[in-house]
Coordinates of C-alpha atoms in Angstrom, one line a residue:
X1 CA -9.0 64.4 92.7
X2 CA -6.2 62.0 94.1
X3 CA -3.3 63.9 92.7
X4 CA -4.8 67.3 94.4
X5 CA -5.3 65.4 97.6
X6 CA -1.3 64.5 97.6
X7 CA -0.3 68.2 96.7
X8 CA -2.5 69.5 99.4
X9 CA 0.2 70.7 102.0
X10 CA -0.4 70.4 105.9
X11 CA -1.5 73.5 107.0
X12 CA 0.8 75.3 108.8
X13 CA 3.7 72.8 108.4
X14 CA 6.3 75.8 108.8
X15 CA 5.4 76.2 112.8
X16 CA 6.3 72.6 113.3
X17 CA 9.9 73.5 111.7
X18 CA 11.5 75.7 114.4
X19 CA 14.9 76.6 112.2
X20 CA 15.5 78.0 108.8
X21 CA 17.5 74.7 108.5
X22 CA 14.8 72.5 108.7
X23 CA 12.4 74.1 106.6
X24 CA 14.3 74.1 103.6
X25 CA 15.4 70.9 104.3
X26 CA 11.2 70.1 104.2
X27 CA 11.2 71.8 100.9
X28 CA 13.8 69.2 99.5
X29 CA 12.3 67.2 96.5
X30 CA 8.7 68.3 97.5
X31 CA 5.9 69.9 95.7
X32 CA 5.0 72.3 98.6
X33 CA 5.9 75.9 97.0
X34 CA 7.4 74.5 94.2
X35 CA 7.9 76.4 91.2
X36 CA 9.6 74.3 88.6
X37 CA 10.3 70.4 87.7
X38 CA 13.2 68.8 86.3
X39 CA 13.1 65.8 84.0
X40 CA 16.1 64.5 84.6
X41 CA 18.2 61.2 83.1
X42 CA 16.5 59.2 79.7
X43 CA 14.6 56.4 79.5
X44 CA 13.0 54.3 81.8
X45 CA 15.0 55.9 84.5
X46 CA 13.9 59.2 84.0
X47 CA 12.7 61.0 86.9
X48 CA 10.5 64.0 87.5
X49 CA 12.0 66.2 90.3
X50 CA 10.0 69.0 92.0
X51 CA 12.1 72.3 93.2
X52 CA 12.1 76.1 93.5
X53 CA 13.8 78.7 91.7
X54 CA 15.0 80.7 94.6
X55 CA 16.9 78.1 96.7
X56 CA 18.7 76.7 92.9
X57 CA 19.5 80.6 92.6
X58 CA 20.9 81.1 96.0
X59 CA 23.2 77.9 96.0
X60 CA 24.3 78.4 92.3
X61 CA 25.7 81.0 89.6
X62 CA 24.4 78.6 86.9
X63 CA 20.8 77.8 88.1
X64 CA 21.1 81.6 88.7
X65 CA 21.4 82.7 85.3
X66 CA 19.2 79.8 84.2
X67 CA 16.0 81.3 86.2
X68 CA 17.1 85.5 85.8
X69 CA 19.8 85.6 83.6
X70 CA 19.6 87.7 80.0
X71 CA 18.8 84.2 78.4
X72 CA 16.7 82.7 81.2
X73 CA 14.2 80.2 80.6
X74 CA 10.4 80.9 81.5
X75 CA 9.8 77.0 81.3
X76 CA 8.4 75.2 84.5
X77 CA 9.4 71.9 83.1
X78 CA 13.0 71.6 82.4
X79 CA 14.9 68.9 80.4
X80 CA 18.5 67.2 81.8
X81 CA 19.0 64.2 79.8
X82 CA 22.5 64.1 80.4
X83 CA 22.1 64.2 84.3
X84 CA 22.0 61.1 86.9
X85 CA 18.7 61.8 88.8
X86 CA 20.5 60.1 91.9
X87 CA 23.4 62.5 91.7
X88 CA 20.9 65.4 90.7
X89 CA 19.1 64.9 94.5
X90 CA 22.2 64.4 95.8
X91 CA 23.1 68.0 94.5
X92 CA 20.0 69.2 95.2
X93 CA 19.7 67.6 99.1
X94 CA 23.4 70.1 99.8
X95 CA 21.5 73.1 98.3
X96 CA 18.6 72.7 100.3
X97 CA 20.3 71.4 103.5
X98 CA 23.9 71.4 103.6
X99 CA 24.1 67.2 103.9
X100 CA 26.4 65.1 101.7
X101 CA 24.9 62.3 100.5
X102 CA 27.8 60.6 98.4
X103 CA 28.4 56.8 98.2
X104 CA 31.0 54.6 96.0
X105 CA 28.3 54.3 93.4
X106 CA 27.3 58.3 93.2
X107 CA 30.2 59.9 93.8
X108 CA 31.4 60.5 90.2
X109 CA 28.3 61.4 88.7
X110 CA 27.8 63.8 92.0
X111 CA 31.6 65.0 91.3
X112 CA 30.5 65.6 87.2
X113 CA 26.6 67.4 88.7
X114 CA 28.5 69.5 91.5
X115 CA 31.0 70.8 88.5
X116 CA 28.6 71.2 85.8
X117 CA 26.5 73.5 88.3
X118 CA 29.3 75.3 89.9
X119 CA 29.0 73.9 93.6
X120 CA 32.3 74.0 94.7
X121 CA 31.4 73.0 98.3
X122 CA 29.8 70.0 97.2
X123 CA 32.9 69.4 94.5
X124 CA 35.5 69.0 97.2
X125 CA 33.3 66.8 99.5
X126 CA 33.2 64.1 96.7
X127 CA 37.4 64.9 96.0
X128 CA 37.7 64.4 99.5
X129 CA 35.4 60.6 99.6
X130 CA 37.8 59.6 96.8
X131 CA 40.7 60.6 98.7
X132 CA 39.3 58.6 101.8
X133 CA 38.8 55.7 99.2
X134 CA 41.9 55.8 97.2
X135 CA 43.5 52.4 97.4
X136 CA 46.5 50.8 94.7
X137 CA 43.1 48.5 93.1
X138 CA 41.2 51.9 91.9
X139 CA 43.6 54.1 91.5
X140 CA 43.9 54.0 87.8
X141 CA 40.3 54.0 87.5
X142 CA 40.1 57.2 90.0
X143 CA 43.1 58.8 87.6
X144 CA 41.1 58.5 84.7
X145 CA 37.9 59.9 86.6
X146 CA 40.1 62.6 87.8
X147 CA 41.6 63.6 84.5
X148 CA 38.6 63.7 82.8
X149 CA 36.9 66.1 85.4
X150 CA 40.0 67.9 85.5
X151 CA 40.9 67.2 89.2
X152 CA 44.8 68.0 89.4
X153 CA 44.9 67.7 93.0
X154 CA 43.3 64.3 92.9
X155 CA 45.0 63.3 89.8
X156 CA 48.3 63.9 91.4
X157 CA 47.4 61.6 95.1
X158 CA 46.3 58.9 92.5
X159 CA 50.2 58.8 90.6
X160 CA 51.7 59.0 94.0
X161 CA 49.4 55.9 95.3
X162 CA 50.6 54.1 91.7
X163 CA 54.4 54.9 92.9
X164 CA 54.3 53.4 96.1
X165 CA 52.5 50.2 94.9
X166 CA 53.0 49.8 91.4
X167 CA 53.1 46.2 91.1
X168 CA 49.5 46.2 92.8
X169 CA 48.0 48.7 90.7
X170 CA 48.8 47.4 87.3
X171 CA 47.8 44.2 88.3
X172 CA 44.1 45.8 89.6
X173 CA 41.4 45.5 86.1
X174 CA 41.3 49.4 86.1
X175 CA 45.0 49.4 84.2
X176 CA 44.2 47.9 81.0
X177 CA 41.3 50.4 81.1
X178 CA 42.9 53.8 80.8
X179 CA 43.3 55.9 77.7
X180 CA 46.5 56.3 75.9
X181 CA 47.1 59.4 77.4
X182 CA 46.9 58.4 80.8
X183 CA 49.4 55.1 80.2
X184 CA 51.7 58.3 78.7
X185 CA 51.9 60.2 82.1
X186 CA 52.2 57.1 84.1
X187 CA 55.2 55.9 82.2
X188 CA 57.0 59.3 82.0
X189 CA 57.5 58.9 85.7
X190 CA 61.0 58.5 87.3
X191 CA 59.1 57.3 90.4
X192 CA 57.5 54.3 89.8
X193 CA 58.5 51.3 91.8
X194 CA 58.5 48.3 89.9
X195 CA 61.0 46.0 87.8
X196 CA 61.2 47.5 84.1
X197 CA 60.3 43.9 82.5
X198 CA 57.3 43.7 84.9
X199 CA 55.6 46.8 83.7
X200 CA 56.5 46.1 80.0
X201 CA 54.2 43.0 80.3
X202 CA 51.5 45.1 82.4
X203 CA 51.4 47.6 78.9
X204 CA 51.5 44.7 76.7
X205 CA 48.4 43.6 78.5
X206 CA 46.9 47.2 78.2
X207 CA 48.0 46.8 74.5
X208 CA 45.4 44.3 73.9
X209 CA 42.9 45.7 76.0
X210 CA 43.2 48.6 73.1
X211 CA 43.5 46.7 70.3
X212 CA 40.3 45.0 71.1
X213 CA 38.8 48.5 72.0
X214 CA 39.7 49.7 68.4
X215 CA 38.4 46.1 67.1
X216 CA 41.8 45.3 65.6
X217 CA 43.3 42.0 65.6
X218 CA 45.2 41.4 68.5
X219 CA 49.2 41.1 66.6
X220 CA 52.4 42.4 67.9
X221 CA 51.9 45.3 64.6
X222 CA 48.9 46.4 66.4
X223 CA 49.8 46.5 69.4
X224 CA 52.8 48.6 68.4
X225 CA 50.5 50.7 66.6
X226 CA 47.9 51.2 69.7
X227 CA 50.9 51.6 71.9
X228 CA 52.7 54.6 69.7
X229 CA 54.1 57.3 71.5
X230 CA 53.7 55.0 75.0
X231 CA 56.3 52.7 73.5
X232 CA 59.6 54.8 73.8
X233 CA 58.7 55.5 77.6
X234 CA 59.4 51.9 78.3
X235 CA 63.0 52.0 79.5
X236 CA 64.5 48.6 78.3
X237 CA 67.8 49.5 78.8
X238 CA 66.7 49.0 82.4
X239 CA 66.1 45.2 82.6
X240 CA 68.6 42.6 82.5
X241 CA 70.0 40.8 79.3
X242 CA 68.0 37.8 80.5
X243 CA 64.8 39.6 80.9
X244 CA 64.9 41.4 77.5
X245 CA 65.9 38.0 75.5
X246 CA 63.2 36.2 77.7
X247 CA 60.2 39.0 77.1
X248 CA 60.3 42.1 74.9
X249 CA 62.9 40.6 72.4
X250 CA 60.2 38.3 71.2
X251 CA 57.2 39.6 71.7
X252 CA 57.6 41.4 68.2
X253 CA 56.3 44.6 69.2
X254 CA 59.7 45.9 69.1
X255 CA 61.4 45.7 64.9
X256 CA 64.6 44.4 64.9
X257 CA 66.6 47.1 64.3
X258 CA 65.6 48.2 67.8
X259 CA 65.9 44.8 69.6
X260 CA 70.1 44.5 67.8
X261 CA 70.4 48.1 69.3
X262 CA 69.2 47.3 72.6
X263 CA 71.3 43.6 72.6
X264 CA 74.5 45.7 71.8
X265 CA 73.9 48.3 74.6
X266 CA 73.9 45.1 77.0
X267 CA 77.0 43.4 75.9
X268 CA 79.4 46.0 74.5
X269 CA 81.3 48.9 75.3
X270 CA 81.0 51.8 74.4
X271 CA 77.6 51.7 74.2
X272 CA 75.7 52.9 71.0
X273 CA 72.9 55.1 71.4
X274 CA 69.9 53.7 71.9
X275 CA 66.0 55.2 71.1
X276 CA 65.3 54.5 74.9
X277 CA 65.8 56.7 78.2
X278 CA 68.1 54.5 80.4
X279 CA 67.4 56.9 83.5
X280 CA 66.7 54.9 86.7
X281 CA 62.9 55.0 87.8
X282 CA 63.8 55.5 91.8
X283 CA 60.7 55.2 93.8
X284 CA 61.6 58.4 94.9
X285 CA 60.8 61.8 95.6
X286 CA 62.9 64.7 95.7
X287 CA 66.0 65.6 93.6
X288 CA 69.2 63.8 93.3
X289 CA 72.1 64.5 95.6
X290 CA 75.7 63.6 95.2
X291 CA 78.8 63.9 97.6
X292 CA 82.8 64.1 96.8
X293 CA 85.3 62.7 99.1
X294 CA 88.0 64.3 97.7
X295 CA 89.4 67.7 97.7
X296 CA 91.7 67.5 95.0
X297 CA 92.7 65.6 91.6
X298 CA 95.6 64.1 90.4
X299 CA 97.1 62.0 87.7
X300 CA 98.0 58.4 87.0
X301 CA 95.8 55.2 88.4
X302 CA 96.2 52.0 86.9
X303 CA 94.0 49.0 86.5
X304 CA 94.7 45.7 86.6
X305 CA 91.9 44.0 87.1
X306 CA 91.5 45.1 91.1
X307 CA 88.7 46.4 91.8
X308 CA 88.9 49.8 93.7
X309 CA 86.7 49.6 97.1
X310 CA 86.2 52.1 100.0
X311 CA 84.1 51.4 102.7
X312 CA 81.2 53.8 104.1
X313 CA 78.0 54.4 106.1
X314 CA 75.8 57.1 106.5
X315 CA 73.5 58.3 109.4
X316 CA 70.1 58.2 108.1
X317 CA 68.5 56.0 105.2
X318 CA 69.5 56.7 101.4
X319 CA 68.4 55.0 98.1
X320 CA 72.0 55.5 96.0
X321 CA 72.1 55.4 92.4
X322 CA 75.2 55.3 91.1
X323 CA 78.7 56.4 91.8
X324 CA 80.9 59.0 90.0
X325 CA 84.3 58.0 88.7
X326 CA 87.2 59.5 87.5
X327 CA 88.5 59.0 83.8
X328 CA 91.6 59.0 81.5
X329 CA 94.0 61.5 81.6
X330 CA 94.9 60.6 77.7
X331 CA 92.0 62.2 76.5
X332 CA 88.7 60.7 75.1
X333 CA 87.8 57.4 76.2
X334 CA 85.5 54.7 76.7
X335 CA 86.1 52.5 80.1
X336 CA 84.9 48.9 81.0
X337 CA 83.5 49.2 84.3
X338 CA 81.3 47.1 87.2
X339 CA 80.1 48.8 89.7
X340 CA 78.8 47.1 93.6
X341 CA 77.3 48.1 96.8
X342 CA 78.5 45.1 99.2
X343 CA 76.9 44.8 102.4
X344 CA 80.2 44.7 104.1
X345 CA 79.3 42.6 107.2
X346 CA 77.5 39.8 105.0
X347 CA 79.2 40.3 101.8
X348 CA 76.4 40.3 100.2
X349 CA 75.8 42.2 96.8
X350 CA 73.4 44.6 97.5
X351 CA 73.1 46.1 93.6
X352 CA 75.5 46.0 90.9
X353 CA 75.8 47.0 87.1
X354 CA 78.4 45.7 84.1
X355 CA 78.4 48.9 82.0
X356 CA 80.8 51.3 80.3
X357 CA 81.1 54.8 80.2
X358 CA 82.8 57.4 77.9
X359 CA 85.0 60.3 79.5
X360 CA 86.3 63.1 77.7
X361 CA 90.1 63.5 78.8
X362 CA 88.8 65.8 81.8
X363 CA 89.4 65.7 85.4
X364 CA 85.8 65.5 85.9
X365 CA 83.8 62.6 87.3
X366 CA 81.9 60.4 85.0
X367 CA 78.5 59.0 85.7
X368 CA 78.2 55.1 86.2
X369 CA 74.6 54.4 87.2
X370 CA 72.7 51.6 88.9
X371 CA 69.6 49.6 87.3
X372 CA 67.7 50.5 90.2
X373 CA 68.0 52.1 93.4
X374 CA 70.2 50.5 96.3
X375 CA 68.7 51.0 99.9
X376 CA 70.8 52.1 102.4
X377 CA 70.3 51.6 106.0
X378 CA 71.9 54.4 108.7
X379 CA 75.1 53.3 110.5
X380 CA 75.3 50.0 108.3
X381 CA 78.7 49.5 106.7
X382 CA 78.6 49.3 103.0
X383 CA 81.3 48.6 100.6
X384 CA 81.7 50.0 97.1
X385 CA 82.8 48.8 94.7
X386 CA 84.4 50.4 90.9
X387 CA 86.3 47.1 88.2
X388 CA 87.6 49.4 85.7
X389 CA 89.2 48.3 82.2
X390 CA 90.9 50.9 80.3
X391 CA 93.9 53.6 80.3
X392 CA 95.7 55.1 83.3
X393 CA 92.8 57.7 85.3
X394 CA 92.4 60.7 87.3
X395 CA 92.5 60.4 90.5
X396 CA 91.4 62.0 93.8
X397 CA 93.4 63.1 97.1
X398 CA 92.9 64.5 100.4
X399 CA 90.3 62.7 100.9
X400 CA 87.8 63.3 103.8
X401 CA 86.5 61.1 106.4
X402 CA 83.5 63.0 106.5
X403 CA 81.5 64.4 104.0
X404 CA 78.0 66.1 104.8
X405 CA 75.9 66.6 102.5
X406 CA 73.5 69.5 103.2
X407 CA 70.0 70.4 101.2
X408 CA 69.4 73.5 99.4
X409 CA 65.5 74.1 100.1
X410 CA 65.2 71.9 103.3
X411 CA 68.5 72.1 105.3
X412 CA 68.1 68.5 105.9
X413 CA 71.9 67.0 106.3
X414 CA 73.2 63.5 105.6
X415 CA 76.5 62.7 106.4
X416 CA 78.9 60.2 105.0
X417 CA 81.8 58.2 106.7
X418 CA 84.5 56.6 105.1
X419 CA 87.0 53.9 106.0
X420 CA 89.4 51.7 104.2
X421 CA 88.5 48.6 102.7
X422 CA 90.8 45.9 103.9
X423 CA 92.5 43.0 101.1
X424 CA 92.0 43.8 97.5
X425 CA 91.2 47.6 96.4
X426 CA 93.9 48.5 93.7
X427 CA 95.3 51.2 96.2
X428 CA 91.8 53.2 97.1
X429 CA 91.9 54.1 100.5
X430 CA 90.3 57.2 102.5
X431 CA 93.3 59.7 101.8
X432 CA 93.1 59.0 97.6
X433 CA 92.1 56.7 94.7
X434 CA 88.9 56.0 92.9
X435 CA 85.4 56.5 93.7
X436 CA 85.5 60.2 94.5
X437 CA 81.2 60.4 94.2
X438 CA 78.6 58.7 95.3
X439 CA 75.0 59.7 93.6
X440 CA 71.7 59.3 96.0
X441 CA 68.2 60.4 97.1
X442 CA 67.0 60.8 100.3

């Protein structure tokens, strides 16, 4: 009949196929020689696939054992519900031919078939398209993709494309898409670039998103619930006063016990404790650094109400992060302090932070950090800037001029130069005073 007719191959078809190449390629999703038929997909998409035993066998362990292995089937008609028919030709078009075939629409459903059939060949061509095609508007939905195939490598590009545009990929629909423990590793990040208040709203948005997933009413109790362990990796203590009172104050998600806590760690000193990591997010990479000027500590600085200032630059460009300062040599004690970068030439502020810190009566420095990083430019002159309120300090002499800071793993230097700040600085000058540490990346 008709259906022999179609079967019927042409008679010596191999002589027209000069290379081994193309005549498996012939034999790609043909009935010539074949030997076995898939049913792949369900429903009305469901296609009927012709192959052959030996080629499956030679490109993959799985097939392999699924032909000659101890439980091997015998069946010439075999069953893959669970299996995109384009992605299962795009698997089988490698094995017979060693061409790619991937598109936008295929390429995760090739990624899943490649995997499930252990071609890693045709695995890393698809890791590699999404690499190509990584952009700050899919890269959550490619995380998610990647974390479910279990795709570190890929995984990892996708969080460093969320660090350098943040703001762009929570804004992309693919955010409020992601499962909880996705948002988790996104916000345990110190390297995401973005205002703290702006990416509170992005998870309040994802909050709803899940609510409505779970087919709960959309209230702030819910979304506390849905939120649960992603909640304390918002660092409030981060934002501004304004921005807190203006957003996450009353949105309700947080109870009020939190939001009093979080209003006194804004406005008083010393600061209570708080439930929330206050650690700068730098969009950064690499480890923090920090430089001393000074060679040597002393006793007895007084404050006023001067602000101690030295003046420096440095020869290549820096984000810093804070400063280190000496505390009081009465033993424990909590200071009153701002902190500034000036650009000197401008004087404009360039980052700055009212804040306290607690010192224990040592000769050590005491960390005072920024809210977020502060860019520094090579060979730009930069002032900085300590207003202390408390006791008599510690504080530093023979100072240097120059301080180089070298890494441990790279070598890579970055050198510092000081130079007094002229009119008001309570006394702080290159040779002594305040200010001994300046805490950066690079």
């Amino acid at each position: 009949g008709a259906a022999a007719l179609l079967r019927e191959p042409v008679y010596n078809w191999q002589a027209t196929k000069p290379t081994l190449k193309e005549r498996f390629a012939f034999l790609f999703n043909n009935e010539v020689l074949c030997d076995v038929h898939f049913l792949v997909g369900k429903g009305l998409g469901a296609q009927r696939i012709p192959a052959h035993r030996f080629v499956l066998a030679v490109g993959s362990a799985v097939f392999d054992a699924m032909f000659n292995g101890g439980m091997a089937t015998t069946s010439t008609e075999i069953e893959l519900p669970d299996v995109e028919p384009a992605a299962f030709l795009a698997l089988l078009k490698f094995l017979y031919s060693d061409e790619v075939q991937i598109g936008p629409e295929t390429v995760m459903t090739t990624l899943y078939t490649a995997k499930k059939y252990a071609v890693p060949a045709l695995e890393a061509h698809c890791v590699e398209f999404l690499k190509k095609n990584l952009r700050a508007d899919n890269a959550f939905m490619l995380l998610t993709q990647a974390r479910l195939f279990d795709e570190p490598q890929l995984a990892s590009l996708c969080l460093e494309n969320i660090d350098k545009n943040t703001a762009d990929a929570i804004t992309a629909e693919g955010f409020t898409d992601i499962d909880l423990d996705t948002l988790v590793a996104v916000l345990e990040r110190d390297t995401l670039g973005i205002r703290e208040v702006r990416l509170f709203n992005a998870v309040v948005r994802w909050a709803e998103a899940e609510c409505q997933r779970q087919q709960l009413q959309v209230t702030p109790e819910n979304k506390r619930k849905v939120l649960g362990k992603a909640l304390a990796l918002i660092r409030f203590p981060l934002m501004t006063i304004e921005e807190f009172a203006a957003g996450p104050a009353q949105s309700g998600i947080l109870v009020d016990r939190e939001a009093v806590s979080l209003f006194l760690h804004f406005t008083v000193n010393p600061k209570p404790r708080v439930d929330f990591i206050d650690r700068p997010r730098c969009c950064l990479r690499g480890k923090e650094c920090s430089i001393n000027r000074f060679q040597q500590v002393e006793s007895r600085w007084g404050y006023s109400g001067t602000s101690d200032r030295i003046r420096f630059s440095v020869n290549k460009r820096i984000f810093v992060v804070g400063f280190g300062l000496y505390g009081s040599i009465h033993g424990p004690t909590d200071y009153q302090v701002n902190i500034q970068i000036i650009h000197t030439d401008s004087n404009t502020v360039l980052g700055q932070n009212d804040t306290g810190f607690s010192c224990d009566g040592s000769a050590s420095t005491f960390r005072v950090m920024f809210k977020e990083p502060v860019e520094m430019l090579p060979n730009v002159n930069y002032t900085a800037c300590a207003t202390l309120k408390g006791p008599d300090s510690h504080y530093g002499t023979k100072g240097l001029r120059k301080v180089t800071h070298e890494s441990p793993t790279t070598g890579a230097k970055t050198c510092f130069t000081f130079c007094y700040a002229a009119g008001n600085n309570n006394g702080t000058s290159v040779e002594d005073g305040q200010i001994p540490e300046v805490i950066f990346y690079t």
